[in-house]
mmCIF file with all atom_site columns, C-alpha atoms in Angstrom:
data_model
loop_
_atom_site.group_PDB
_atom_site.id
_atom_site.type_symbol
_atom_site.label_atom_id
_atom_site.label_alt_id
_atom_site.label_comp_id
_atom_site.label_asym_id
_atom_site.label_entity_id
_atom_site.label_seq_id
_atom_site.pdbx_PDB_ins_code
_atom_site.Cartn_x
_atom_site.Cartn_y
_atom_site.Cartn_z
_atom_site.occupancy
_atom_site.B_iso_or_equiv
_atom_site.pdbx_formal_charge
_atom_site.auth_seq_id
_atom_site.auth_comp_id
_atom_site.auth_asym_id
_atom_site.auth_atom_id
_atom_site.pdbx_PDB_model_num
ATOM 1   C CA . ASP A 1 1   ? -341.707 -4.690  161.740 1.00 0.00 ? 176 ASP A CA 1
ATOM 2   C CA . MET A 1 2   ? -340.011 -7.996  161.397 1.00 0.00 ? 177 MET A CA 1
ATOM 3   C CA . ILE A 1 3   ? -341.545 -11.402 161.818 1.00 0.00 ? 178 ILE A CA 1
ATOM 4   C CA . GLN A 1 4   ? -339.655 -14.431 162.944 1.00 0.00 ? 179 GLN A CA 1
ATOM 5   C CA . ASN A 1 5   ? -340.130 -17.747 161.210 1.00 0.00 ? 180 ASN A CA 1
ATOM 6   C CA . ASP A 1 6   ? -337.784 -20.679 161.782 1.00 0.00 ? 181 ASP A CA 1
ATOM 7   C CA . HIS A 1 7   ? -335.295 -18.304 163.383 1.00 0.00 ? 182 HIS A CA 1
ATOM 8   C CA . ILE A 1 8   ? -335.026 -16.214 160.202 1.00 0.00 ? 183 ILE A CA 1
ATOM 9   C CA . LYS A 1 9   ? -336.058 -12.602 160.309 1.00 0.00 ? 184 LYS A CA 1
ATOM 10  C CA . LYS A 1 10  ? -337.671 -11.283 157.131 1.00 0.00 ? 185 LYS A CA 1
ATOM 11  C CA . PRO A 1 11  ? -339.344 -7.950  156.561 1.00 0.00 ? 186 PRO A CA 1
ATOM 12  C CA . ILE A 1 12  ? -343.134 -8.131  156.282 1.00 0.00 ? 187 ILE A CA 1
ATOM 13  C CA . LYS A 1 13  ? -342.928 -6.132  153.066 1.00 0.00 ? 188 LYS A CA 1
ATOM 14  C CA . THR A 1 14  ? -341.144 -9.040  151.359 1.00 0.00 ? 189 THR A CA 1
ATOM 15  C CA . TYR A 1 15  ? -343.982 -11.451 152.176 1.00 0.00 ? 190 TYR A CA 1
ATOM 16  C CA . ASN A 1 16  ? -346.532 -8.907  150.961 1.00 0.00 ? 191 ASN A CA 1
ATOM 17  C CA . GLU A 1 17  ? -344.640 -8.428  147.706 1.00 0.00 ? 192 GLU A CA 1
ATOM 18  C CA . TYR A 1 18  ? -344.440 -12.183 147.122 1.00 0.00 ? 193 TYR A CA 1
ATOM 19  C CA . GLY A 1 19  ? -348.110 -12.557 147.921 1.00 0.00 ? 194 GLY A CA 1
ATOM 20  C CA . GLN A 1 20  ? -349.015 -9.792  145.458 1.00 0.00 ? 195 GLN A CA 1
ATOM 21  C CA . LEU A 1 21  ? -346.790 -11.334 142.788 1.00 0.00 ? 196 LEU A CA 1
ATOM 22  C CA . ILE A 1 22  ? -348.436 -14.756 143.254 1.00 0.00 ? 197 ILE A CA 1
ATOM 23  C CA . PHE A 1 23  ? -351.904 -13.194 143.170 1.00 0.00 ? 198 PHE A CA 1
ATOM 24  C CA . ASN A 1 24  ? -351.133 -11.198 139.999 1.00 0.00 ? 199 ASN A CA 1
ATOM 25  C CA . SER A 1 25  ? -349.632 -14.228 138.232 1.00 0.00 ? 200 SER A CA 1
ATOM 26  C CA . THR A 1 26  ? -352.576 -16.416 139.185 1.00 0.00 ? 201 THR A CA 1
ATOM 27  C CA . SER A 1 27  ? -355.058 -13.777 138.044 1.00 0.00 ? 202 SER A CA 1
ATOM 28  C CA . ASN A 1 28  ? -353.279 -13.370 134.711 1.00 0.00 ? 203 ASN A CA 1
ATOM 29  C CA . MET A 1 29  ? -353.245 -17.137 134.153 1.00 0.00 ? 204 MET A CA 1
ATOM 30  C CA . LEU A 1 30  ? -356.958 -17.426 134.970 1.00 0.00 ? 205 LEU A CA 1
ATOM 31  C CA . GLU A 1 31  ? -357.696 -14.555 132.585 1.00 0.00 ? 206 GLU A CA 1
ATOM 32  C CA . LEU A 1 32  ? -355.738 -16.296 129.809 1.00 0.00 ? 207 LEU A CA 1
ATOM 33  C CA . ILE A 1 33  ? -357.550 -19.597 130.370 1.00 0.00 ? 208 ILE A CA 1
ATOM 34  C CA . ASN A 1 34  ? -360.942 -17.847 130.326 1.00 0.00 ? 209 ASN A CA 1
ATOM 35  C CA . ASP A 1 35  ? -360.020 -16.073 127.091 1.00 0.00 ? 210 ASP A CA 1
ATOM 36  C CA . LEU A 1 36  ? -359.082 -19.407 125.481 1.00 0.00 ? 211 LEU A CA 1
ATOM 37  C CA . LEU A 1 37  ? -362.313 -20.993 126.653 1.00 0.00 ? 212 LEU A CA 1
ATOM 38  C CA . ASP A 1 38  ? -364.296 -18.068 125.263 1.00 0.00 ? 213 ASP A CA 1
ATOM 39  C CA . ALA A 1 39  ? -362.505 -18.368 121.912 1.00 0.00 ? 214 ALA A CA 1
ATOM 40  C CA . ALA A 1 40  ? -363.475 -22.040 121.783 1.00 0.00 ? 215 ALA A CA 1
ATOM 41  C CA . LYS A 1 41  ? -367.099 -21.147 122.588 1.00 0.00 ? 216 LYS A CA 1
ATOM 42  C CA . ILE A 1 42  ? -367.150 -18.536 119.824 1.00 0.00 ? 217 ILE A CA 1
ATOM 43  C CA . GLU A 1 43  ? -365.778 -21.037 117.291 1.00 0.00 ? 218 GLU A CA 1
ATOM 44  C CA . SER A 1 44  ? -368.368 -23.648 118.285 1.00 0.00 ? 219 SER A CA 1
ATOM 45  C CA . GLY A 1 45  ? -371.243 -21.127 118.206 1.00 0.00 ? 220 GLY A CA 1
ATOM 46  C CA . LYS A 1 46  ? -371.972 -21.596 121.921 1.00 0.00 ? 221 LYS A CA 1
ATOM 47  C CA . PHE A 1 47  ? -370.858 -18.184 123.142 1.00 0.00 ? 222 PHE A CA 1
ATOM 48  C CA . SER A 1 48  ? -373.602 -16.404 125.070 1.00 0.00 ? 223 SER A CA 1
ATOM 49  C CA . ILE A 1 49  ? -373.988 -12.950 126.525 1.00 0.00 ? 224 ILE A CA 1
ATOM 50  C CA . PHE A 1 50  ? -376.301 -12.013 129.350 1.00 0.00 ? 225 PHE A CA 1
ATOM 51  C CA . PRO A 1 51  ? -377.210 -8.310  129.172 1.00 0.00 ? 226 PRO A CA 1
ATOM 52  C CA . GLU A 1 52  ? -378.580 -6.677  132.310 1.00 0.00 ? 227 GLU A CA 1
ATOM 53  C CA . PRO A 1 53  ? -379.155 -3.047  133.283 1.00 0.00 ? 228 PRO A CA 1
ATOM 54  C CA . GLU A 1 54  ? -375.765 -1.761  134.469 1.00 0.00 ? 229 GLU A CA 1
ATOM 55  C CA . ASP A 1 55  ? -373.911 1.511   134.875 1.00 0.00 ? 230 ASP A CA 1
ATOM 56  C CA . ILE A 1 56  ? -371.057 1.682   132.338 1.00 0.00 ? 231 ILE A CA 1
ATOM 57  C CA . LYS A 1 57  ? -369.200 4.312   134.384 1.00 0.00 ? 232 LYS A CA 1
ATOM 58  C CA . ASP A 1 58  ? -369.145 2.064   137.452 1.00 0.00 ? 233 ASP A CA 1
ATOM 59  C CA . THR A 1 59  ? -368.091 -0.922  135.371 1.00 0.00 ? 234 THR A CA 1
ATOM 60  C CA . ILE A 1 60  ? -365.161 0.875   133.758 1.00 0.00 ? 235 ILE A CA 1
ATOM 61  C CA . ASN A 1 61  ? -364.107 2.447   137.058 1.00 0.00 ? 236 ASN A CA 1
ATOM 62  C CA . GLU A 1 62  ? -363.987 -1.037  138.636 1.00 0.00 ? 237 GLU A CA 1
ATOM 63  C CA . VAL A 1 63  ? -361.535 -2.206  135.953 1.00 0.00 ? 238 VAL A CA 1
ATOM 64  C CA . ILE A 1 64  ? -359.474 0.950   136.427 1.00 0.00 ? 239 ILE A CA 1
ATOM 65  C CA . LYS A 1 65  ? -359.193 0.264   140.171 1.00 0.00 ? 240 LYS A CA 1
ATOM 66  C CA . LEU A 1 66  ? -357.701 -3.145  139.381 1.00 0.00 ? 241 LEU A CA 1
ATOM 67  C CA . LEU A 1 67  ? -355.151 -1.749  136.933 1.00 0.00 ? 242 LEU A CA 1
ATOM 68  C CA . LYS A 1 68  ? -354.336 1.544   138.646 1.00 0.00 ? 243 LYS A CA 1
ATOM 69  C CA . PRO A 1 69  ? -351.379 0.136   140.643 1.00 0.00 ? 244 PRO A CA 1
ATOM 70  C CA . LYS A 1 70  ? -349.855 -1.347  137.479 1.00 0.00 ? 245 LYS A CA 1
ATOM 71  C CA . VAL A 1 71  ? -350.282 1.942   135.608 1.00 0.00 ? 246 VAL A CA 1
ATOM 72  C CA . SER A 1 72  ? -348.984 4.238   138.337 1.00 0.00 ? 247 SER A CA 1
ATOM 73  C CA . GLY A 1 73  ? -346.124 1.809   139.046 1.00 0.00 ? 248 GLY A CA 1
ATOM 74  C CA . VAL A 1 74  ? -344.594 2.687   135.673 1.00 0.00 ? 249 VAL A CA 1
ATOM 75  C CA . GLY A 1 75  ? -345.539 6.359   135.798 1.00 0.00 ? 250 GLY A CA 1
ATOM 76  C CA . MET A 1 76  ? -348.387 6.212   133.276 1.00 0.00 ? 251 MET A CA 1
ATOM 77  C CA . LYS A 1 77  ? -351.534 8.292   133.539 1.00 0.00 ? 252 LYS A CA 1
ATOM 78  C CA . LEU A 1 78  ? -354.974 6.753   133.046 1.00 0.00 ? 253 LEU A CA 1
ATOM 79  C CA . ASN A 1 79  ? -357.811 9.153   132.192 1.00 0.00 ? 254 ASN A CA 1
ATOM 80  C CA . THR A 1 80  ? -361.487 8.602   131.511 1.00 0.00 ? 255 THR A CA 1
ATOM 81  C CA . VAL A 1 81  ? -363.782 10.769  129.451 1.00 0.00 ? 256 VAL A CA 1
ATOM 82  C CA . PHE A 1 82  ? -367.487 10.009  129.722 1.00 0.00 ? 257 PHE A CA 1
ATOM 83  C CA . ALA A 1 83  ? -369.939 11.845  127.467 1.00 0.00 ? 258 ALA A CA 1
ATOM 84  C CA . ASP A 1 84  ? -372.424 13.975  129.395 1.00 0.00 ? 259 ASP A CA 1
ATOM 85  C CA . ASN A 1 85  ? -375.439 12.311  127.769 1.00 0.00 ? 260 ASN A CA 1
ATOM 86  C CA . LEU A 1 86  ? -374.679 8.735   128.935 1.00 0.00 ? 261 LEU A CA 1
ATOM 87  C CA . PRO A 1 87  ? -377.698 7.091   130.522 1.00 0.00 ? 262 PRO A CA 1
ATOM 88  C CA . THR A 1 88  ? -377.365 5.912   134.115 1.00 0.00 ? 263 THR A CA 1
ATOM 89  C CA . THR A 1 89  ? -378.081 2.318   133.154 1.00 0.00 ? 264 THR A CA 1
ATOM 90  C CA . VAL A 1 90  ? -377.661 0.477   129.868 1.00 0.00 ? 265 VAL A CA 1
ATOM 91  C CA . LEU A 1 91  ? -378.242 -3.158  128.930 1.00 0.00 ? 266 LEU A CA 1
ATOM 92  C CA . PHE A 1 92  ? -374.923 -4.977  128.591 1.00 0.00 ? 267 PHE A CA 1
ATOM 93  C CA . ASP A 1 93  ? -373.107 -8.068  129.823 1.00 0.00 ? 268 ASP A CA 1
ATOM 94  C CA . LYS A 1 94  ? -370.955 -6.697  132.622 1.00 0.00 ? 269 LYS A CA 1
ATOM 95  C CA . THR A 1 95  ? -368.660 -9.730  132.706 1.00 0.00 ? 270 THR A CA 1
ATOM 96  C CA . ARG A 1 96  ? -367.912 -9.492  128.973 1.00 0.00 ? 271 ARG A CA 1
ATOM 97  C CA . ILE A 1 97  ? -367.449 -5.716  129.019 1.00 0.00 ? 272 ILE A CA 1
ATOM 98  C CA . ASN A 1 98  ? -365.081 -6.074  131.998 1.00 0.00 ? 273 ASN A CA 1
ATOM 99  C CA . GLN A 1 99  ? -363.159 -8.667  130.021 1.00 0.00 ? 274 GLN A CA 1
ATOM 100 C CA . VAL A 1 100 ? -362.917 -6.532  126.876 1.00 0.00 ? 275 VAL A CA 1
ATOM 101 C CA . VAL A 1 101 ? -361.979 -3.330  128.719 1.00 0.00 ? 276 VAL A CA 1
ATOM 102 C CA . MET A 1 102 ? -359.406 -5.244  130.799 1.00 0.00 ? 277 MET A CA 1
ATOM 103 C CA . ASN A 1 103 ? -357.841 -6.672  127.629 1.00 0.00 ? 278 ASN A CA 1
ATOM 104 C CA . LEU A 1 104 ? -357.784 -3.293  125.871 1.00 0.00 ? 279 LEU A CA 1
ATOM 105 C CA . LEU A 1 105 ? -356.243 -1.578  128.896 1.00 0.00 ? 280 LEU A CA 1
ATOM 106 C CA . SER A 1 106 ? -353.716 -4.361  129.434 1.00 0.00 ? 281 SER A CA 1
ATOM 107 C CA . ASN A 1 107 ? -352.577 -3.997  125.814 1.00 0.00 ? 282 ASN A CA 1
ATOM 108 C CA . ALA A 1 108 ? -352.431 -0.220  126.165 1.00 0.00 ? 283 ALA A CA 1
ATOM 109 C CA . ILE A 1 109 ? -350.241 -0.594  129.261 1.00 0.00 ? 284 ILE A CA 1
ATOM 110 C CA . LYS A 1 110 ? -348.056 -3.203  127.581 1.00 0.00 ? 285 LYS A CA 1
ATOM 111 C CA . PHE A 1 111 ? -347.424 -1.176  124.419 1.00 0.00 ? 286 PHE A CA 1
ATOM 112 C CA . ASN A 1 112 ? -347.449 2.324   125.886 1.00 0.00 ? 287 ASN A CA 1
ATOM 113 C CA . LYS A 1 113 ? -344.281 4.211   126.643 1.00 0.00 ? 288 LYS A CA 1
ATOM 114 C CA . PRO A 1 114 ? -343.241 4.743   130.268 1.00 0.00 ? 289 PRO A CA 1
ATOM 115 C CA . GLU A 1 115 ? -344.866 7.869   131.688 1.00 0.00 ? 290 GLU A CA 1
ATOM 116 C CA . GLY A 1 116 ? -347.312 7.825   128.774 1.00 0.00 ? 291 GLY A CA 1
ATOM 117 C CA . THR A 1 117 ? -351.051 8.387   128.903 1.00 0.00 ? 292 THR A CA 1
ATOM 118 C CA . ILE A 1 118 ? -353.956 6.002   128.407 1.00 0.00 ? 293 ILE A CA 1
ATOM 119 C CA . GLN A 1 119 ? -357.432 7.371   127.863 1.00 0.00 ? 294 GLN A CA 1
ATOM 120 C CA . ILE A 1 120 ? -360.790 5.603   127.974 1.00 0.00 ? 295 ILE A CA 1
ATOM 121 C CA . GLN A 1 121 ? -363.560 7.388   126.092 1.00 0.00 ? 296 GLN A CA 1
ATOM 122 C CA . VAL A 1 122 ? -367.231 6.455   126.304 1.00 0.00 ? 297 VAL A CA 1
ATOM 123 C CA . LEU A 1 123 ? -370.053 7.992   124.302 1.00 0.00 ? 298 LEU A CA 1
ATOM 124 C CA . LEU A 1 124 ? -373.607 7.232   123.278 1.00 0.00 ? 299 LEU A CA 1
ATOM 125 C CA . HIS A 1 125 ? -373.950 6.499   119.553 1.00 0.00 ? 300 HIS A CA 1
ATOM 126 C CA . HIS A 1 126 ? -377.093 6.835   117.445 1.00 0.00 ? 301 HIS A CA 1
ATOM 127 C CA . SER A 1 127 ? -377.120 4.828   114.205 1.00 0.00 ? 302 SER A CA 1
ATOM 128 C CA . GLY A 1 128 ? -376.434 6.856   111.108 1.00 0.00 ? 303 GLY A CA 1
ATOM 129 C CA . THR A 1 129 ? -374.899 9.701   113.072 1.00 0.00 ? 304 THR A CA 1
ATOM 130 C CA . SER A 1 130 ? -371.230 10.473  112.675 1.00 0.00 ? 305 SER A CA 1
ATOM 131 C CA . ILE A 1 131 ? -369.329 9.139   115.698 1.00 0.00 ? 306 ILE A CA 1
ATOM 132 C CA . SER A 1 132 ? -366.766 11.889  115.182 1.00 0.00 ? 307 SER A CA 1
ATOM 133 C CA . GLU A 1 133 ? -369.537 14.502  115.437 1.00 0.00 ? 308 GLU A CA 1
ATOM 134 C CA . GLU A 1 134 ? -371.042 12.806  118.484 1.00 0.00 ? 309 GLU A CA 1
ATOM 135 C CA . ALA A 1 135 ? -367.604 12.832  120.118 1.00 0.00 ? 310 ALA A CA 1
ATOM 136 C CA . LYS A 1 136 ? -367.076 16.487  119.222 1.00 0.00 ? 311 LYS A CA 1
ATOM 137 C CA . ASN A 1 137 ? -370.489 17.425  120.673 1.00 0.00 ? 312 ASN A CA 1
ATOM 138 C CA . SER A 1 138 ? -369.583 15.533  123.865 1.00 0.00 ? 313 SER A CA 1
ATOM 139 C CA . LYS A 1 139 ? -366.191 17.290  124.036 1.00 0.00 ? 314 LYS A CA 1
ATOM 140 C CA . ILE A 1 140 ? -364.353 13.986  123.566 1.00 0.00 ? 315 ILE A CA 1
ATOM 141 C CA . PRO A 1 141 ? -361.107 14.126  121.575 1.00 0.00 ? 316 PRO A CA 1
ATOM 142 C CA . TRP A 1 142 ? -361.914 11.282  119.199 1.00 0.00 ? 317 TRP A CA 1
ATOM 143 C CA . LEU A 1 143 ? -359.195 9.574   117.181 1.00 0.00 ? 318 LEU A CA 1
ATOM 144 C CA . LEU A 1 144 ? -361.235 7.837   114.493 1.00 0.00 ? 319 LEU A CA 1
ATOM 145 C CA . LYS A 1 145 ? -359.374 7.174   111.253 1.00 0.00 ? 320 LYS A CA 1
ATOM 146 C CA . LYS A 1 146 ? -361.064 7.988   107.935 1.00 0.00 ? 321 LYS A CA 1
ATOM 147 C CA . GLU A 1 147 ? -361.126 4.298   106.939 1.00 0.00 ? 322 GLU A CA 1
ATOM 148 C CA . ASP A 1 148 ? -363.050 3.537   110.160 1.00 0.00 ? 323 ASP A CA 1
ATOM 149 C CA . GLN A 1 149 ? -365.834 6.071   109.492 1.00 0.00 ? 324 GLN A CA 1
ATOM 150 C CA . HIS A 1 150 ? -368.156 3.217   108.377 1.00 0.00 ? 325 HIS A CA 1
ATOM 151 C CA . ILE A 1 151 ? -368.746 2.298   112.023 1.00 0.00 ? 326 ILE A CA 1
ATOM 152 C CA . SER A 1 152 ? -371.144 5.254   112.213 1.00 0.00 ? 327 SER A CA 1
ATOM 153 C CA . SER A 1 153 ? -373.715 2.954   110.601 1.00 0.00 ? 328 SER A CA 1
ATOM 154 C CA . GLN A 1 154 ? -373.593 0.589   113.588 1.00 0.00 ? 329 GLN A CA 1
ATOM 155 C CA . PRO A 1 155 ? -376.787 0.272   115.675 1.00 0.00 ? 330 PRO A CA 1
ATOM 156 C CA . ASP A 1 156 ? -377.528 2.560   118.607 1.00 0.00 ? 331 ASP A CA 1
ATOM 157 C CA . GLY A 1 157 ? -375.278 1.790   121.542 1.00 0.00 ? 332 GLY A CA 1
ATOM 158 C CA . LEU A 1 158 ? -372.326 2.750   123.660 1.00 0.00 ? 333 LEU A CA 1
ATOM 159 C CA . VAL A 1 159 ? -368.941 3.239   122.086 1.00 0.00 ? 334 VAL A CA 1
ATOM 160 C CA . VAL A 1 160 ? -365.938 2.569   124.311 1.00 0.00 ? 335 VAL A CA 1
ATOM 161 C CA . ALA A 1 161 ? -362.481 3.440   123.005 1.00 0.00 ? 336 ALA A CA 1
ATOM 162 C CA . VAL A 1 162 ? -359.077 3.041   124.570 1.00 0.00 ? 337 VAL A CA 1
ATOM 163 C CA . THR A 1 163 ? -356.204 5.138   123.251 1.00 0.00 ? 338 THR A CA 1
ATOM 164 C CA . ASP A 1 164 ? -352.612 5.459   124.388 1.00 0.00 ? 339 ASP A CA 1
ATOM 165 C CA . THR A 1 165 ? -349.428 7.320   123.564 1.00 0.00 ? 340 THR A CA 1
ATOM 166 C CA . GLY A 1 166 ? -347.585 4.141   122.584 1.00 0.00 ? 341 GLY A CA 1
ATOM 167 C CA . ILE A 1 167 ? -346.338 2.929   119.231 1.00 0.00 ? 342 ILE A CA 1
ATOM 168 C CA . GLY A 1 168 ? -349.711 1.861   117.774 1.00 0.00 ? 343 GLY A CA 1
#
């Protein structure tokens, strides 16, 4: 399992590790640049979203697939809890939701303790209904602080929360 290049034998694994490191660094840099461009668009009032019918479970699971190696590499657990009453498709901008969930999960990984747990919770919210009650009815262990109870007045929609066992 060695390859020869310029009369130097190197294990294939080393090249794969370097390739993965380069890919991860490049991806992180691209993500940072896109975030900065989006911030500039928001400030200038030119930020747009393009909602289309999508499956939120599939969207979140795609992000998890990308981050799973990073999470398991440090011994963390990543769990998802989807409410039973989620519709199959919902109108949302998949690119933006991917971006937000990726950022939330990246922060959870960054600030979590080794061998900690990260949980993604998704539920359907109806305006005027207590999110804590909706979570309880969906058997989701919700961690909403009392000072955040006002978000129950938000319009109907999906609520996605990321929690971790870190310092925050």
